[in-house]
Amino acid sequence: MSDKTPWPEVIELLRPATGETVYMVLTATLLAVVGGLPLGVMLHLTSPAGLNPNPPAHRVLGVVVDVVRSVPFVVLLVVLASFTRFLVGTAIGSTAVIVPLTVGAIPFFARLTANALREVDTTLVEAAITTGASRLRIVWTVLLGEARAALVGAVGVTAVTLIGYAAMAGAIGGGGLGTTAIQDGYQGYDDRILYSSVILLGALAWGMQLITDFAAKIVDRRRVVTSA
């Protein structure tokens, strides 16, 4: 019976599974930021309120971002199976899951980035333009600089979302706590493993959100001090 499963064995099973989940989420989050940040900047720059308005390009980028972002992650896992196998040699396991996680997270983070940049005070951008600052400097110093707290928060939202996605990947042997919860917990009729996995997933999401919220407050405070 599940209520008689030795706790030491449960802990030994959950420890590597937790490590796999953290590995998948952190790697995919980093790749999402690397790919999504420039895409989000381009979305904002080509928008009607951007530094380089380009309606056709903005519509194309917006459609690509929204279409990929709207695809359910489970579907994305299946659709990208061949591509994942080509890249890493297999479509299952924690490393393989990073591929669809990243593909799904890049447009997600890009949209969050564009929304954060849209909230930057336009008078600051106009002031930078009047001083003759280059476009690159305006993007780096004004747009990204002023939006850095929101961007850190966006990283947190992305990471928490990816924890849920990584757990879904457990349904097809993606590794981590998702696989442990489904295969060893639910299918193995082991309540201790099942509920412990769920609690750990919740704790990871809470911890990630707590860390990024704290980091966002720090960078926002630094911005205020610098401005003063």
XYZ file of N, CA, C and O in Angstrom, residues 5-121:
468
model
N 4.792 2.966 2.111
C 6.039 3.158 1.381
C 7.052 3.856 2.284
O 6.746 4.908 2.847
N 8.226 3.302 2.443
C 9.232 3.910 3.333
C 9.601 5.314 2.862
O 9.911 5.528 1.687
N 9.587 6.254 3.771
C 9.932 7.632 3.427
C 11.352 7.786 2.900
O 11.581 8.592 1.986
N 12.334 7.047 3.423
C 13.688 7.169 2.854
C 13.729 6.839 1.364
O 14.446 7.488 0.597
N 12.933 5.841 0.953
C 12.895 5.495 -0.468
C 12.212 6.584 -1.285
O 12.613 6.879 -2.413
N 11.181 7.180 -0.710
C 10.489 8.275 -1.393
C 11.441 9.450 -1.606
O 11.509 10.037 -2.692
N 12.199 9.773 -0.564
C 13.154 10.887 -0.646
C 14.237 10.605 -1.677
O 14.611 11.483 -2.465
N 14.731 9.368 -1.692
C 15.767 8.990 -2.654
C 15.256 9.077 -4.087
O 16.010 9.372 -5.012
N 13.973 8.837 -4.282
C 13.380 8.919 -5.612
C 13.131 10.368 -6.029
O 13.330 10.737 -7.197
N 12.714 11.171 -5.066
C 12.353 12.557 -5.383
C 13.561 13.465 -5.555
O 13.485 14.468 -6.269
N 14.672 13.134 -4.899
C 15.842 14.006 -4.976
C 16.345 14.189 -6.412
O 16.470 15.327 -6.883
N 16.642 13.120 -7.157
C 17.090 13.328 -8.546
C 15.995 13.897 -9.436
O 16.287 14.651 -10.374
N 14.730 13.542 -9.159
C 13.624 14.070 -9.966
C 13.520 15.581 -9.805
O 13.272 16.314 -10.778
N 13.715 16.054 -8.578
C 13.694 17.500 -8.343
C 14.837 18.184 -9.074
O 14.664 19.251 -9.681
N 16.003 17.556 -9.034
C 17.156 18.113 -9.750
C 16.911 18.198 -11.244
O 17.288 19.187 -11.890
N 16.262 17.182 -11.817
C 15.952 17.201 -13.246
C 14.983 18.326 -13.587
O 15.132 19.009 -14.609
N 13.985 18.512 -12.740
C 13.009 19.579 -12.987
C 13.673 20.951 -12.928
O 13.432 21.809 -13.787
N 14.508 21.165 -11.928
C 15.227 22.436 -11.811
C 16.124 22.651 -13.024
O 16.192 23.753 -13.584
N 16.809 21.604 -13.454
C 17.684 21.673 -14.636
C 16.896 22.056 -15.880
O 17.300 22.950 -16.646
N 15.758 21.406 -16.098
C 14.939 21.713 -17.270
C 14.423 23.147 -17.239
O 14.512 23.876 -18.235
N 13.905 23.553 -16.096
C 13.277 24.865 -15.988
C 14.297 25.989 -16.108
O 14.093 26.959 -16.853
N 15.408 25.884 -15.391
C 16.416 26.947 -15.437
C 17.039 27.068 -16.818
O 17.255 28.183 -17.324
N 17.334 25.931 -17.450
C 17.936 25.977 -18.788
C 16.969 26.571 -19.793
O 17.345 27.440 -20.597
N 15.717 26.113 -19.770
C 14.731 26.625 -20.712
C 14.433 28.106 -20.458
O 14.218 28.873 -21.403
N 14.435 28.516 -19.193
C 14.199 29.932 -18.874
C 15.324 30.796 -19.425
O 15.076 31.863 -20.013
N 16.558 30.352 -19.240
C 17.703 31.099 -19.767
C 17.625 31.224 -21.283
O 17.811 32.318 -21.848
N 17.330 30.114 -21.953
C 17.224 30.142 -23.411
C 16.036 30.991 -23.862
O 16.105 31.665 -24.902
N 14.969 30.976 -23.075
C 13.800 31.794 -23.416
C 14.124 33.276 -23.332
O 13.673 34.068 -24.165
N 14.905 33.656 -22.333
C 15.310 35.058 -22.192
C 16.226 35.454 -23.349
O 16.065 36.523 -23.953
N 17.180 34.583 -23.667
C 18.120 34.870 -24.765
C 17.382 35.024 -26.090
O 17.689 35.911 -26.893
N 16.391 34.168 -26.341
C 15.652 34.251 -27.596
C 14.479 35.199 -27.557
O 14.164 35.862 -28.554
N 13.820 35.300 -26.411
C 12.608 36.098 -26.326
C 12.842 37.585 -26.135
O 12.028 38.403 -26.570
N 13.946 37.947 -25.478
C 14.213 39.369 -25.234
C 14.378 40.150 -26.540
O 13.689 41.160 -26.740
N 15.266 39.730 -27.453
C 15.371 40.486 -28.710
C 14.091 40.440 -29.536
O 13.749 41.416 -30.200
N 13.375 39.316 -29.473
C 12.114 39.231 -30.215
C 11.093 40.205 -29.637
O 10.366 40.875 -30.378
N 11.042 40.310 -28.316
C 10.135 41.258 -27.681
C 10.511 42.702 -27.974
O 9.631 43.556 -28.168
N 11.809 42.976 -28.021
C 12.270 44.326 -28.372
C 11.840 44.677 -29.788
O 11.366 45.791 -30.057
N 12.002 43.728 -30.710
C 11.591 43.975 -32.093
C 10.081 44.195 -32.189
O 9.617 45.033 -32.959
N 9.325 43.447 -31.405
C 7.873 43.648 -31.387
C 7.519 45.071 -30.985
O 6.641 45.706 -31.589
N 8.215 45.562 -29.965
C 7.932 46.920 -29.498
C 8.432 47.970 -30.482
O 7.719 48.943 -30.769
N 9.625 47.797 -30.997
C 10.203 48.799 -31.892
C 9.385 48.962 -33.168
O 9.294 50.065 -33.718
N 8.813 47.857 -33.670
C 8.054 47.928 -34.921
C 6.586 48.282 -34.713
O 5.841 48.431 -35.688
N 6.172 48.422 -33.461
C 4.785 48.786 -33.170
C 4.545 50.264 -33.502
O 5.507 51.032 -33.665
N 3.302 50.689 -33.609
C 3.013 52.098 -33.921
C 3.655 53.078 -32.939
O 3.978 54.210 -33.310
N 3.856 52.657 -31.684
C 4.454 53.535 -30.679
C 5.953 53.322 -30.536
O 6.578 53.931 -29.669
N 6.537 52.492 -31.398
C 7.947 52.173 -31.277
C 8.864 53.162 -31.961
O 8.413 54.114 -32.607
N 10.164 52.938 -31.815
C 11.149 53.834 -32.427
C 11.211 53.672 -33.936
O 11.608 54.587 -34.651
N 10.837 52.507 -34.422
C 10.900 52.240 -35.858
C 9.597 51.559 -36.304
O 9.588 50.365 -36.596
N 8.503 52.306 -36.334
C 7.212 51.709 -36.682
C 7.244 51.011 -38.033
O 7.690 51.587 -39.033
N 6.786 49.787 -38.042
C 6.737 49.000 -39.276
C 5.550 48.051 -39.174
O 5.703 46.901 -38.761
N 4.357 48.529 -39.530
C 3.133 47.736 -39.356
C 3.194 46.328 -39.947
O 2.798 45.365 -39.276
N 3.678 46.146 -41.200
C 3.728 44.774 -41.745
C 4.613 43.837 -40.909
O 4.212 42.718 -40.594
N 5.808 44.319 -40.561
C 6.716 43.492 -39.767
C 6.132 43.223 -38.390
O 6.250 42.111 -37.863
N 5.491 44.230 -37.814
C 4.903 44.068 -36.486
C 3.772 43.035 -36.509
O 3.668 42.211 -35.594
N 2.957 43.070 -37.562
C 1.870 42.101 -37.665
C 2.404 40.684 -37.826
O 1.889 39.744 -37.200
N 3.423 40.530 -38.652
C 4.009 39.199 -38.869
C 4.599 38.657 -37.572
O 4.352 37.506 -37.184
N 5.388 39.483 -36.891
C 5.984 39.063 -35.625
C 4.909 38.736 -34.599
O 4.998 37.746 -33.867
N 3.873 39.580 -34.542
C 2.792 39.360 -33.589
C 2.050 38.061 -33.842
O 1.721 37.329 -32.901
N 1.797 37.761 -35.115
C 1.090 36.523 -35.467
C 1.938 35.309 -35.088
O 1.430 34.344 -34.496
N 3.225 35.343 -35.408
C 4.115 34.224 -35.087
C 4.155 33.991 -33.579
O 4.023 32.857 -33.096
N 4.328 35.076 -32.829
C 4.408 34.971 -31.372
C 3.104 34.427 -30.790
O 3.111 33.508 -29.962
N 1.990 34.966 -31.232
C 0.705 34.564 -30.656
C 0.300 33.149 -31.057
O -0.294 32.422 -30.262
N 0.623 32.754 -32.288
C 0.267 31.406 -32.739
C 1.047 30.358 -31.956
O 0.486 29.396 -31.426
N 2.372 30.540 -31.869
C 3.192 29.569 -31.143
C 2.822 29.565 -29.666
O 2.751 28.510 -29.021
N 2.541 30.748 -29.136
C 2.204 30.867 -27.718
C 0.869 30.196 -27.396
O 0.648 29.750 -26.258
N -0.006 30.108 -28.374
C -1.340 29.548 -28.135
C -1.386 28.022 -28.265
O -2.386 27.403 -27.887
N -0.324 27.423 -28.786
C -0.313 25.967 -28.959
C -0.161 25.294 -27.598
O 0.775 25.593 -26.857
N -1.067 24.400 -27.228
C -0.938 23.694 -25.948
C 0.401 22.972 -25.868
O 0.867 22.406 -26.859
N 1.001 22.987 -24.690
C 2.340 22.432 -24.567
C 2.393 20.941 -24.889
O 3.358 20.464 -25.482
N 1.367 20.207 -24.524
C 1.345 18.775 -24.830
C 1.383 18.553 -26.340
O 2.074 17.649 -26.831
N 0.665 19.396 -27.091
C 0.691 19.309 -28.550
C 2.080 19.662 -29.067
O 2.605 19.030 -29.992
N 2.688 20.680 -28.460
C 4.021 21.100 -28.870
C 5.033 19.975 -28.669
O 5.942 19.784 -29.483
N 4.889 19.230 -27.594
C 5.769 18.089 -27.337
C 5.713 17.088 -28.485
O 6.757 16.587 -28.940
N 4.511 16.805 -28.953
C 4.332 15.822 -30.023
C 4.817 16.378 -31.361
O 5.526 15.694 -32.110
N 4.455 17.615 -31.653
C 4.812 18.221 -32.934
C 6.322 18.339 -33.099
O 6.872 18.133 -34.191
N 7.010 18.656 -32.002
C 8.458 18.865 -32.068
C 9.275 17.607 -31.773
O 10.496 17.691 -31.642
N 8.608 16.461 -31.683
C 9.317 15.228 -31.320
C 10.444 14.911 -32.311
O 11.572 14.582 -31.903
N 10.163 15.012 -33.588
C 11.189 14.707 -34.602
C 12.334 15.710 -34.546
O 13.515 15.338 -34.647
N 11.986 16.983 -34.396
C 13.017 18.024 -34.299
C 13.868 17.831 -33.053
O 15.091 17.962 -33.093
N 13.225 17.485 -31.946
C 13.950 17.234 -30.702
C 14.882 16.045 -30.856
O 16.037 16.077 -30.418
N 14.397 14.985 -31.485
C 15.215 13.793 -31.703
C 16.419 14.124 -32.588
O 17.518 13.600 -32.386
N 16.223 15.010 -33.555
C 17.318 15.418 -34.435
C 18.385 16.194 -33.669
O 19.589 16.024 -33.899
N 17.934 17.037 -32.728
C 18.878 17.880 -31.994
C 19.646 17.121 -30.916
O 20.864 17.266 -30.800
N 18.940 16.335 -30.125
C 19.575 15.699 -28.964
C 19.634 14.184 -29.036
O 20.144 13.532 -28.128
N 19.084 13.599 -30.110
C 19.171 12.157 -30.285
C 18.048 11.364 -29.655
O 17.976 10.151 -29.815
N 17.154 12.019 -28.932
C 16.022 11.348 -28.307
C 14.909 12.357 -28.081
O 15.154 13.565 -28.038
N 13.678 11.841 -27.964
C 12.535 12.725 -27.743
C 12.018 12.623 -26.320
O 11.007 13.251 -25.985
N 12.662 11.822 -25.482
C 12.234 11.689 -24.094
C 13.407 11.999 -23.174
O 14.564 11.996 -23.592
N 13.100 12.278 -21.932
C 14.148 12.611 -20.974
C 14.212 14.104 -20.721
O 13.659 14.917 -21.474
N 14.901 14.467 -19.653
C 14.937 15.864 -19.236
C 15.614 16.776 -20.256
O 15.152 17.893 -20.502
N 16.697 16.326 -20.871
C 17.384 17.173 -21.857
C 16.519 17.385 -23.083
O 16.459 18.494 -23.633
N 15.838 16.339 -23.531
C 14.979 16.454 -24.706
C 13.825 17.424 -24.463
O 13.445 18.182 -25.363
N 13.275 17.426 -23.266
C 12.124 18.290 -22.963
C 12.506 19.762 -23.032
O 11.648 20.624 -23.279
N 13.774 20.080 -22.840
C 14.218 21.481 -22.895
C 13.900 22.110 -24.247
O 13.598 23.311 -24.335
N 13.940 21.307 -25.312
C 13.678 21.847 -26.658
C 12.260 22.393 -26.778
O 12.074 23.578 -27.091
N 11.215 21.591 -26.556
C 9.858 22.167 -26.637
C 9.582 23.204 -25.554
O 8.807 24.146 -25.783
N 10.194 23.045 -24.382
C 10.030 24.062 -23.346
C 10.525 25.417 -23.845
O 9.871 26.441 -23.664
N 11.678 25.409 -24.485
C 12.260 26.651 -24.986
C 11.437 27.238 -26.120
O 11.176 28.448 -26.158
N 11.026 26.379 -27.040
C 10.214 26.851 -28.174
C 8.911 27.477 -27.680
O 8.461 28.497 -28.196
N 8.307 26.886 -26.667
C 7.072 27.444 -26.138
C 7.281 28.690 -25.304
O 6.417 29.570 -25.261
N 8.451 28.783 -24.655
C 8.703 29.896 -23.741
C 9.207 31.152 -24.445
O 8.978 32.260 -23.951
N 9.888 31.004 -25.563
C 10.440 32.187 -26.257
C 9.334 33.177 -26.651
O 9.425 34.370 -26.318
N 8.282 32.768 -27.351
C 7.226 33.741 -27.671
C 6.490 34.236 -26.435
O 6.020 35.380 -26.404
N 6.383 33.394 -25.425
C 5.742 33.800 -24.172
C 6.515 34.943 -23.528
O 5.941 35.979 -23.158
N 7.833 34.773 -23.413
C 8.654 35.821 -22.813
C 8.738 37.043 -23.725
O 8.823 38.180 -23.240
N 8.716 36.827 -25.032
C 8.756 37.946 -25.976
C 7.546 38.855 -25.787
O 7.669 40.085 -25.789
N 6.377 38.264 -25.608
C 5.179 39.070 -25.410
C 5.230 39.816 -24.084
O 4.846 40.991 -24.006
N 5.736 39.159 -23.035
C 5.898 39.841 -21.752
C 6.888 40.995 -21.871
O 6.698 42.057 -21.269
N 7.948 40.790 -22.637
C 8.946 41.840 -22.842
C 8.329 43.039 -23.562
O 8.527 44.195 -23.164
N 7.599 42.771 -24.627
C 6.966 43.852 -25.384
C 5.994 44.633 -24.501
O 5.933 45.869 -24.566
N 5.248 43.937 -23.671
C 4.308 44.609 -22.768
C 5.046 45.474 -21.751
O 4.599 46.578 -21.418
N 6.182 44.970 -21.245
C 6.963 45.735 -20.269
C 7.539 46.997 -20.908
O 7.526 48.073 -20.294
N 8.037 46.900 -22.123
C 8.617 48.060 -22.809
C 7.551 49.089 -23.156
O 7.822 50.296 -23.173
N 6.353 48.618 -23.418
C 5.261 49.532 -23.760
C 4.893 50.423 -22.582
O 4.353 51.524 -22.771
N 5.178 49.974 -21.363
C 4.841 50.740 -20.172
C 5.876 51.807 -19.824
O 5.660 52.597 -18.911
N 7.011 51.815 -20.526
C 8.038 52.830 -20.264
C 7.516 54.199 -20.672
O 6.912 54.356 -21.746
N 7.761 55.187 -19.842
C 7.289 56.551 -20.096
C 7.857 57.068 -21.422
O 9.075 57.114 -21.616
